[in-house]
Short mmCIF file of C-alpha atoms in Angstrom, two decimals:
data_model
loop_
_atom_site.label_atom_id
_atom_site.label_comp_id
_atom_site.label_asym_id
_atom_site.label_seq_id
_atom_site.Cartn_x
_atom_site.Cartn_y
_atom_site.Cartn_z
CA MET X 1 -13.99 6.72 7.93
CA GLU X 2 -12.21 8.17 4.92
CA PHE X 3 -12.11 6.47 1.54
CA GLY X 4 -9.16 6.47 -0.82
CA TYR X 5 -8.04 5.43 -4.28
CA THR X 6 -5.26 2.91 -4.90
CA LEU X 7 -2.80 3.24 -7.75
CA LEU X 8 -1.57 -0.29 -8.50
CA CYS X 9 1.72 0.13 -10.36
CA GLU X 10 1.75 -3.57 -11.26
CA GLN X 11 -1.25 -3.28 -13.59
CA THR X 12 -1.26 0.28 -14.94
CA PRO X 13 1.10 2.15 -17.32
CA PRO X 14 3.00 5.02 -15.65
CA LYS X 15 1.31 7.93 -17.44
CA GLN X 16 -2.14 6.51 -16.76
CA LEU X 17 -1.35 6.38 -13.04
CA VAL X 18 -1.08 10.17 -13.11
CA THR X 19 -4.25 10.81 -15.09
CA ASP X 20 -6.13 8.27 -12.96
CA LEU X 21 -5.32 10.14 -9.77
CA VAL X 22 -6.12 13.55 -11.23
CA GLU X 23 -9.59 12.25 -12.01
CA ALA X 24 -9.88 10.42 -8.67
CA GLU X 25 -9.22 13.71 -6.89
CA GLU X 26 -11.96 15.33 -8.95
CA ALA X 27 -14.31 12.43 -8.15
CA GLY X 28 -13.99 13.11 -4.42
CA PHE X 29 -11.71 10.40 -3.06
CA ALA X 30 -10.25 11.60 0.23
CA TYR X 31 -6.68 10.31 -0.22
CA SER X 32 -4.55 8.05 -2.40
CA VAL X 33 -2.02 5.26 -1.99
CA ILE X 34 0.47 3.81 -4.46
CA SER X 35 2.26 0.46 -4.52
CA ASP X 36 6.07 0.39 -4.69
CA HIS X 37 7.29 -2.66 -6.65
CA TYR X 38 10.18 -3.72 -8.84
CA PHE X 39 8.18 -6.60 -10.34
CA PRO X 40 4.51 -7.20 -10.98
CA TRP X 41 3.00 -10.08 -9.02
CA LEU X 42 2.04 -11.81 -12.27
CA GLU X 43 3.44 -11.57 -15.78
CA SER X 44 -0.08 -10.87 -17.03
CA GLN X 45 -0.24 -7.65 -14.98
CA GLY X 46 2.53 -6.37 -17.21
CA HIS X 47 3.76 -3.19 -15.47
CA SER X 48 5.85 -2.01 -12.53
CA ALA X 49 6.70 1.67 -12.76
CA TYR X 50 9.13 3.27 -10.30
CA ALA X 51 6.66 4.63 -7.76
CA TRP X 52 8.81 7.57 -6.67
CA SER X 53 9.01 9.04 -10.16
CA VAL X 54 5.25 8.73 -10.42
CA LEU X 55 4.84 10.37 -6.99
CA GLY X 56 6.83 13.39 -8.12
CA ALA X 57 4.49 13.78 -11.07
CA LEU X 58 1.44 13.28 -8.84
CA ALA X 59 2.57 16.01 -6.47
CA GLN X 60 2.51 18.49 -9.35
CA ALA X 61 -0.55 17.18 -11.20
CA THR X 62 -2.91 17.12 -8.19
CA HIS X 63 -3.95 19.89 -5.82
CA HIS X 64 -5.11 18.66 -2.43
CA ILE X 65 -5.42 14.87 -2.32
CA PRO X 66 -3.01 13.24 0.18
CA LEU X 67 -0.40 10.84 -1.24
CA MET X 68 1.05 7.75 0.41
CA THR X 69 3.27 4.76 -0.39
CA PHE X 70 1.50 1.47 0.28
CA VAL X 71 4.16 0.33 1.01
CA THR X 72 7.88 0.99 0.58
CA CYS X 73 10.43 -1.52 1.87
CA PRO X 74 13.49 0.27 3.34
CA ILE X 75 15.68 -2.76 4.14
CA MET X 76 17.40 -3.92 0.91
CA ARG X 77 16.49 -2.44 -2.47
CA TYR X 78 16.55 1.01 -0.85
CA HIS X 79 18.87 2.04 1.96
CA PRO X 80 16.87 3.80 4.71
CA ALA X 81 18.93 6.99 4.37
CA VAL X 82 17.86 7.20 0.73
CA VAL X 83 14.23 6.48 1.64
CA ALA X 84 14.37 9.35 4.14
CA GLN X 85 15.73 11.72 1.48
CA LYS X 86 13.12 10.94 -1.15
CA ALA X 87 10.28 10.97 1.40
CA ALA X 88 11.36 14.38 2.68
CA THR X 89 11.56 15.68 -0.89
CA MET X 90 8.05 14.36 -1.53
CA GLY X 91 6.90 16.18 1.60
CA VAL X 92 8.22 19.42 0.12
CA LEU X 93 6.90 18.84 -3.41
CA SER X 94 3.43 17.93 -2.14
CA ASP X 95 3.20 20.80 0.37
CA GLY X 96 2.88 18.34 3.24
CA ARG X 97 0.45 15.93 1.59
CA PHE X 98 2.78 12.91 1.63
CA THR X 99 2.82 10.00 4.09
CA LEU X 100 5.60 7.39 4.02
CA GLY X 101 4.06 3.93 4.29
CA LEU X 102 6.68 1.32 5.14
CA GLY X 103 6.77 -2.47 5.26
CA ALA X 104 9.26 -5.31 5.65
CA GLY X 105 8.96 -6.23 1.97
CA GLU X 106 8.79 -9.27 -0.27
CA ASN X 107 11.46 -11.37 -1.93
CA LEU X 108 9.74 -10.59 -5.23
CA ASN X 109 11.04 -7.02 -5.18
CA GLU X 110 14.11 -7.15 -2.96
CA HIS X 111 16.06 -10.07 -4.46
CA VAL X 112 17.14 -7.91 -7.40
CA VAL X 113 20.07 -6.47 -5.42
CA GLY X 114 21.52 -9.96 -4.98
CA ARG X 115 21.92 -10.05 -1.21
CA GLY X 116 19.69 -13.04 -0.52
CA TRP X 117 16.36 -12.95 1.29
CA PRO X 118 16.67 -12.94 5.11
CA SER X 119 14.45 -14.85 7.53
CA VAL X 120 11.42 -13.02 8.88
CA ASP X 121 13.12 -12.41 12.26
CA VAL X 122 16.07 -10.72 10.57
CA ARG X 123 13.77 -8.71 8.31
CA HIS X 124 11.96 -7.30 11.32
CA GLU X 125 15.28 -6.38 12.96
CA MET X 126 16.30 -4.60 9.77
CA PHE X 127 12.93 -2.88 9.54
CA ALA X 128 13.21 -1.54 13.09
CA GLU X 129 16.68 -0.13 12.43
CA ALA X 130 15.55 1.40 9.15
CA VAL X 131 12.69 3.28 10.79
CA GLU X 132 15.03 4.60 13.50
CA ILE X 133 17.35 5.97 10.80
CA ILE X 134 14.53 7.56 8.82
CA ARG X 135 13.06 9.19 11.94
CA ALA X 136 16.45 10.56 12.93
CA LEU X 137 17.08 12.06 9.49
CA PHE X 138 13.64 13.68 9.48
CA GLY X 139 14.90 15.64 12.50
CA GLY X 140 17.23 17.64 10.26
CA ASP X 141 20.51 17.04 12.08
CA TYR X 142 23.56 15.03 11.05
CA VAL X 143 23.00 11.35 11.71
CA ASN X 144 25.63 8.70 12.43
CA TYR X 145 24.32 5.20 13.02
CA ARG X 146 25.99 1.88 13.73
CA GLY X 147 23.48 -0.93 13.94
CA ARG X 148 23.55 -4.65 13.43
CA HIS X 149 22.30 -4.30 9.86
CA PHE X 150 22.79 -0.68 8.78
CA THR X 151 25.48 1.97 8.96
CA VAL X 152 24.94 5.66 8.32
CA ASP X 153 27.97 7.92 8.04
CA SER X 154 27.31 11.60 8.74
CA ALA X 155 24.07 11.93 6.75
CA LYS X 156 21.88 15.03 6.73
CA LEU X 157 18.77 16.09 4.80
CA TYR X 158 18.82 19.65 3.51
CA ASP X 159 15.31 19.85 2.06
CA LEU X 160 12.64 19.09 4.67
CA PRO X 161 8.93 19.91 4.75
CA ASP X 162 7.62 22.28 7.41
CA GLU X 163 6.26 19.30 9.37
CA PRO X 164 8.00 15.90 9.43
CA VAL X 165 6.55 13.34 7.02
CA ARG X 166 4.22 10.95 8.81
CA ILE X 167 5.35 7.33 8.91
CA GLY X 168 2.94 4.43 8.53
CA MET X 169 4.03 0.86 9.20
CA ALA X 170 2.47 -2.29 7.78
CA ALA X 171 1.62 -5.12 10.15
CA PHE X 172 -0.15 -8.44 9.78
CA GLY X 173 0.94 -10.10 13.03
CA PRO X 174 1.74 -9.15 16.63
CA ARG X 175 5.49 -8.60 16.20
CA ALA X 176 5.05 -5.99 13.48
CA GLY X 177 2.02 -4.58 15.32
CA ARG X 178 4.13 -3.87 18.41
CA LEU X 179 6.84 -2.28 16.31
CA ALA X 180 4.25 -0.03 14.66
CA ALA X 181 2.82 0.90 18.05
CA GLU X 182 6.28 2.00 19.18
CA GLN X 183 7.43 3.86 16.09
CA ALA X 184 4.62 4.67 13.64
CA ASP X 185 2.19 7.53 13.23
CA LEU X 186 -0.34 5.15 11.74
CA LEU X 187 -0.91 1.44 11.14
CA ILE X 188 -1.29 -0.20 7.72
CA SER X 189 -2.64 -3.65 6.92
CA ASP X 190 -4.02 -5.28 3.79
CA GLN X 191 -6.08 -7.66 5.94
CA PRO X 192 -8.86 -6.81 8.45
CA VAL X 193 -6.95 -7.93 11.55
CA PRO X 194 -8.81 -6.70 14.66
CA GLU X 195 -6.36 -8.35 17.05
CA VAL X 196 -3.43 -6.42 15.52
CA VAL X 197 -5.39 -3.15 15.59
CA GLU X 198 -6.24 -3.75 19.26
CA LEU X 199 -2.60 -4.48 20.06
CA PHE X 200 -1.49 -1.35 18.16
CA HIS X 201 -3.89 0.83 20.13
CA ARG X 202 -3.07 -0.83 23.44
CA GLU X 203 0.72 -0.59 23.17
CA GLY X 204 1.16 3.00 22.03
CA GLY X 205 -1.00 3.67 19.00
CA ALA X 206 -4.20 4.74 20.74
CA GLY X 207 -6.06 7.31 18.66
CA LYS X 208 -3.82 6.90 15.63
CA PRO X 209 -5.27 6.14 12.16
CA VAL X 210 -5.44 2.62 10.74
CA TYR X 211 -5.28 2.20 6.96
CA GLY X 212 -6.55 -0.75 4.93
CA GLN X 213 -7.23 -1.60 1.32
CA ILE X 214 -9.99 -3.52 -0.48
CA PRO X 215 -9.42 -4.94 -3.96
CA VAL X 216 -12.56 -4.63 -6.10
CA ALA X 217 -13.75 -5.52 -9.59
CA PHE X 218 -16.45 -3.05 -10.53
CA GLY X 219 -18.49 -3.51 -13.70
CA HIS X 220 -22.03 -4.21 -14.88
CA ASP X 221 -21.41 -7.84 -15.94
CA TYR X 222 -20.90 -9.84 -12.76
CA GLU X 223 -19.34 -12.87 -14.46
CA GLU X 224 -16.85 -10.71 -16.32
CA CYS X 225 -16.00 -8.93 -13.07
CA LYS X 226 -15.48 -12.24 -11.29
CA HIS X 227 -13.01 -13.46 -13.90
CA ARG X 228 -11.23 -10.10 -13.98
CA ALA X 229 -10.86 -10.23 -10.21
CA HIS X 230 -9.41 -13.73 -10.49
CA SER X 231 -6.95 -12.66 -13.17
CA THR X 232 -5.77 -9.64 -11.15
CA TRP X 233 -5.82 -10.92 -7.57
CA LYS X 234 -5.24 -14.68 -7.64
CA PHE X 235 -1.65 -14.03 -6.55
CA SER X 236 -2.90 -13.12 -3.06
CA ALA X 237 -4.65 -16.45 -2.41
CA PRO X 238 -1.59 -18.22 -0.90
CA ALA X 239 -1.54 -15.57 1.90
CA TRP X 240 1.28 -13.47 3.22
CA LYS X 241 3.76 -16.10 4.48
CA VAL X 242 3.97 -17.45 0.94
CA MET X 243 3.67 -14.10 -0.83
CA ALA X 244 6.68 -12.70 1.03
CA GLU X 245 8.93 -15.58 -0.02
CA LEU X 246 8.34 -16.27 -3.73
CA PRO X 247 11.02 -14.68 -5.94
CA GLY X 248 9.28 -13.89 -9.23
CA PRO X 249 6.07 -13.56 -11.23
CA VAL X 250 6.60 -17.02 -12.74
CA ASN X 251 6.57 -18.48 -9.23
CA PHE X 252 3.29 -16.75 -8.40
CA GLU X 253 1.81 -18.05 -11.64
CA ALA X 254 2.79 -21.59 -10.65
CA ALA X 255 1.59 -21.20 -7.06
CA THR X 256 -1.86 -20.01 -8.14
CA LYS X 257 -2.68 -22.50 -10.90
CA THR X 258 -5.35 -24.14 -8.76
CA VAL X 259 -6.91 -20.91 -7.46
CA ARG X 260 -10.48 -20.59 -8.74
CA PRO X 261 -12.50 -17.41 -9.37
CA GLU X 262 -14.77 -18.52 -6.52
CA ASP X 263 -11.78 -18.47 -4.16
CA VAL X 264 -10.92 -14.87 -5.07
CA VAL X 265 -14.36 -13.28 -4.95
CA GLU X 266 -14.71 -14.20 -1.28
CA SER X 267 -12.51 -11.19 -0.54
CA VAL X 268 -12.99 -9.07 -3.71
CA PRO X 269 -16.37 -7.35 -4.17
CA CYS X 270 -17.50 -7.71 -7.79
CA GLY X 271 -20.17 -6.11 -9.95
CA ASP X 272 -22.19 -2.96 -9.38
CA ASP X 273 -24.25 -3.65 -6.24
CA VAL X 274 -23.35 -0.86 -3.82
CA ASP X 275 -24.52 -2.93 -0.85
CA ASP X 276 -21.83 -5.55 -1.53
CA TYR X 277 -19.13 -2.89 -1.28
CA VAL X 278 -20.63 -1.30 1.82
CA GLU X 279 -20.77 -4.66 3.56
CA ALA X 280 -17.15 -5.33 2.63
CA VAL X 281 -16.14 -2.05 4.26
CA GLN X 282 -18.18 -2.93 7.35
CA GLU X 283 -15.81 -5.79 8.17
CA TRP X 284 -12.88 -3.37 8.19
CA ALA X 285 -14.81 -0.79 10.20
CA ASP X 286 -15.64 -3.46 12.78
CA ALA X 287 -11.93 -4.30 12.96
CA GLY X 288 -11.09 -0.70 13.86
CA PHE X 289 -9.88 0.69 10.52
CA THR X 290 -10.33 4.42 9.95
CA HIS X 291 -9.21 4.62 6.30
CA ILE X 292 -10.01 2.29 3.40
CA SER X 293 -8.76 2.62 -0.17
CA PHE X 294 -10.23 0.79 -3.15
CA CYS X 295 -8.08 -0.90 -5.78
CA GLN X 296 -10.06 -1.42 -8.97
CA SER X 297 -9.10 -4.41 -11.10
CA GLY X 298 -7.93 -3.68 -14.63
CA PRO X 299 -6.39 -0.46 -15.99
CA GLU X 300 -9.06 -0.17 -18.69
CA HIS X 301 -11.82 -0.17 -16.05
CA GLN X 302 -10.57 2.67 -13.85
CA LYS X 303 -12.67 5.48 -15.34
CA ASP X 304 -15.90 3.49 -15.08
CA PHE X 305 -15.16 2.78 -11.42
CA ARG X 306 -14.45 6.43 -10.62
CA THR X 307 -17.65 7.59 -12.29
CA TRP X 308 -19.73 5.03 -10.39
CA ALA X 309 -17.92 5.71 -7.12
CA GLU X 310 -18.56 9.45 -7.35
CA ALA X 311 -22.25 8.97 -8.11
CA ASP X 312 -23.14 5.94 -5.98
CA LEU X 313 -20.43 4.31 -3.87
CA LEU X 314 -18.86 7.25 -2.02
CA PRO X 315 -22.24 8.81 -1.04
CA ALA X 316 -23.43 5.43 0.29
CA LEU X 317 -20.24 4.92 2.27
CA ARG X 318 -20.37 8.41 3.78
CA GLU X 319 -23.97 7.89 4.79
CA ARG X 320 -23.14 4.57 6.47
CA PHE X 321 -19.79 5.39 8.04
CA GLY X 322 -19.81 9.16 8.43
#
């Protein structure tokens, strides 16, 4: 397994995202991922930088660490032809270190363009068309496309990396898993879903990487870590079918009023016991994941986590998982 560092745009100021990754590269993390939001999940998180501007800065500020969106939605807020252009540019700027992680999105971020939020069936249709368009444009030729949801009129990318940008696709259920198996270079999920990983491998993704993410709350005071985890991650308690539909941070605040710290720490390792983190990764390893990134809770606690990870966590993980 390889272990990465998550940049959570919803909780961290834009300039700090850059310095955080520079130091994460120095600490020995094998790759990085960055969220791509218009809104934070919660008002208390307080940030939501434009991920693609940050990525351009990251490509110049770092030297070798791979970069990846986790994930970009190419169906409403961004037209897929524009996603293809900026992903190709990132491939050039990063000297081939960039991977385009894609997902079908959330109402939270996509409603801003005022087109209404489609049903999940329609979103998956749009997602499939979007990936077809992006793949075609990565080929370097002129692309004309007439689909049910998207039209592309004689588009062409003039700046392309030496090798096409890899495409990762997020999947939580079988429908998206099959789509990823057909069209993606790698699978992404924020839940340890062995049945989806098995389907992905069985239907075309055999041997391809599988990327996951674990939210954590590192610190030396367990009770403080538990409450910090609750403050940062309570939005995820309602699960994906709810998370994809709510339109704003105020709605997530209302939906999570009854979520307790005890409910959150079931899935968020807290404190400074390395064994707790290793056991959390084991669940993902058992589910077939090859890459796991860690998302530390709280912008003011990033440096402490990196220092501890370099000295204790990463060596323990490499010893256990190779």
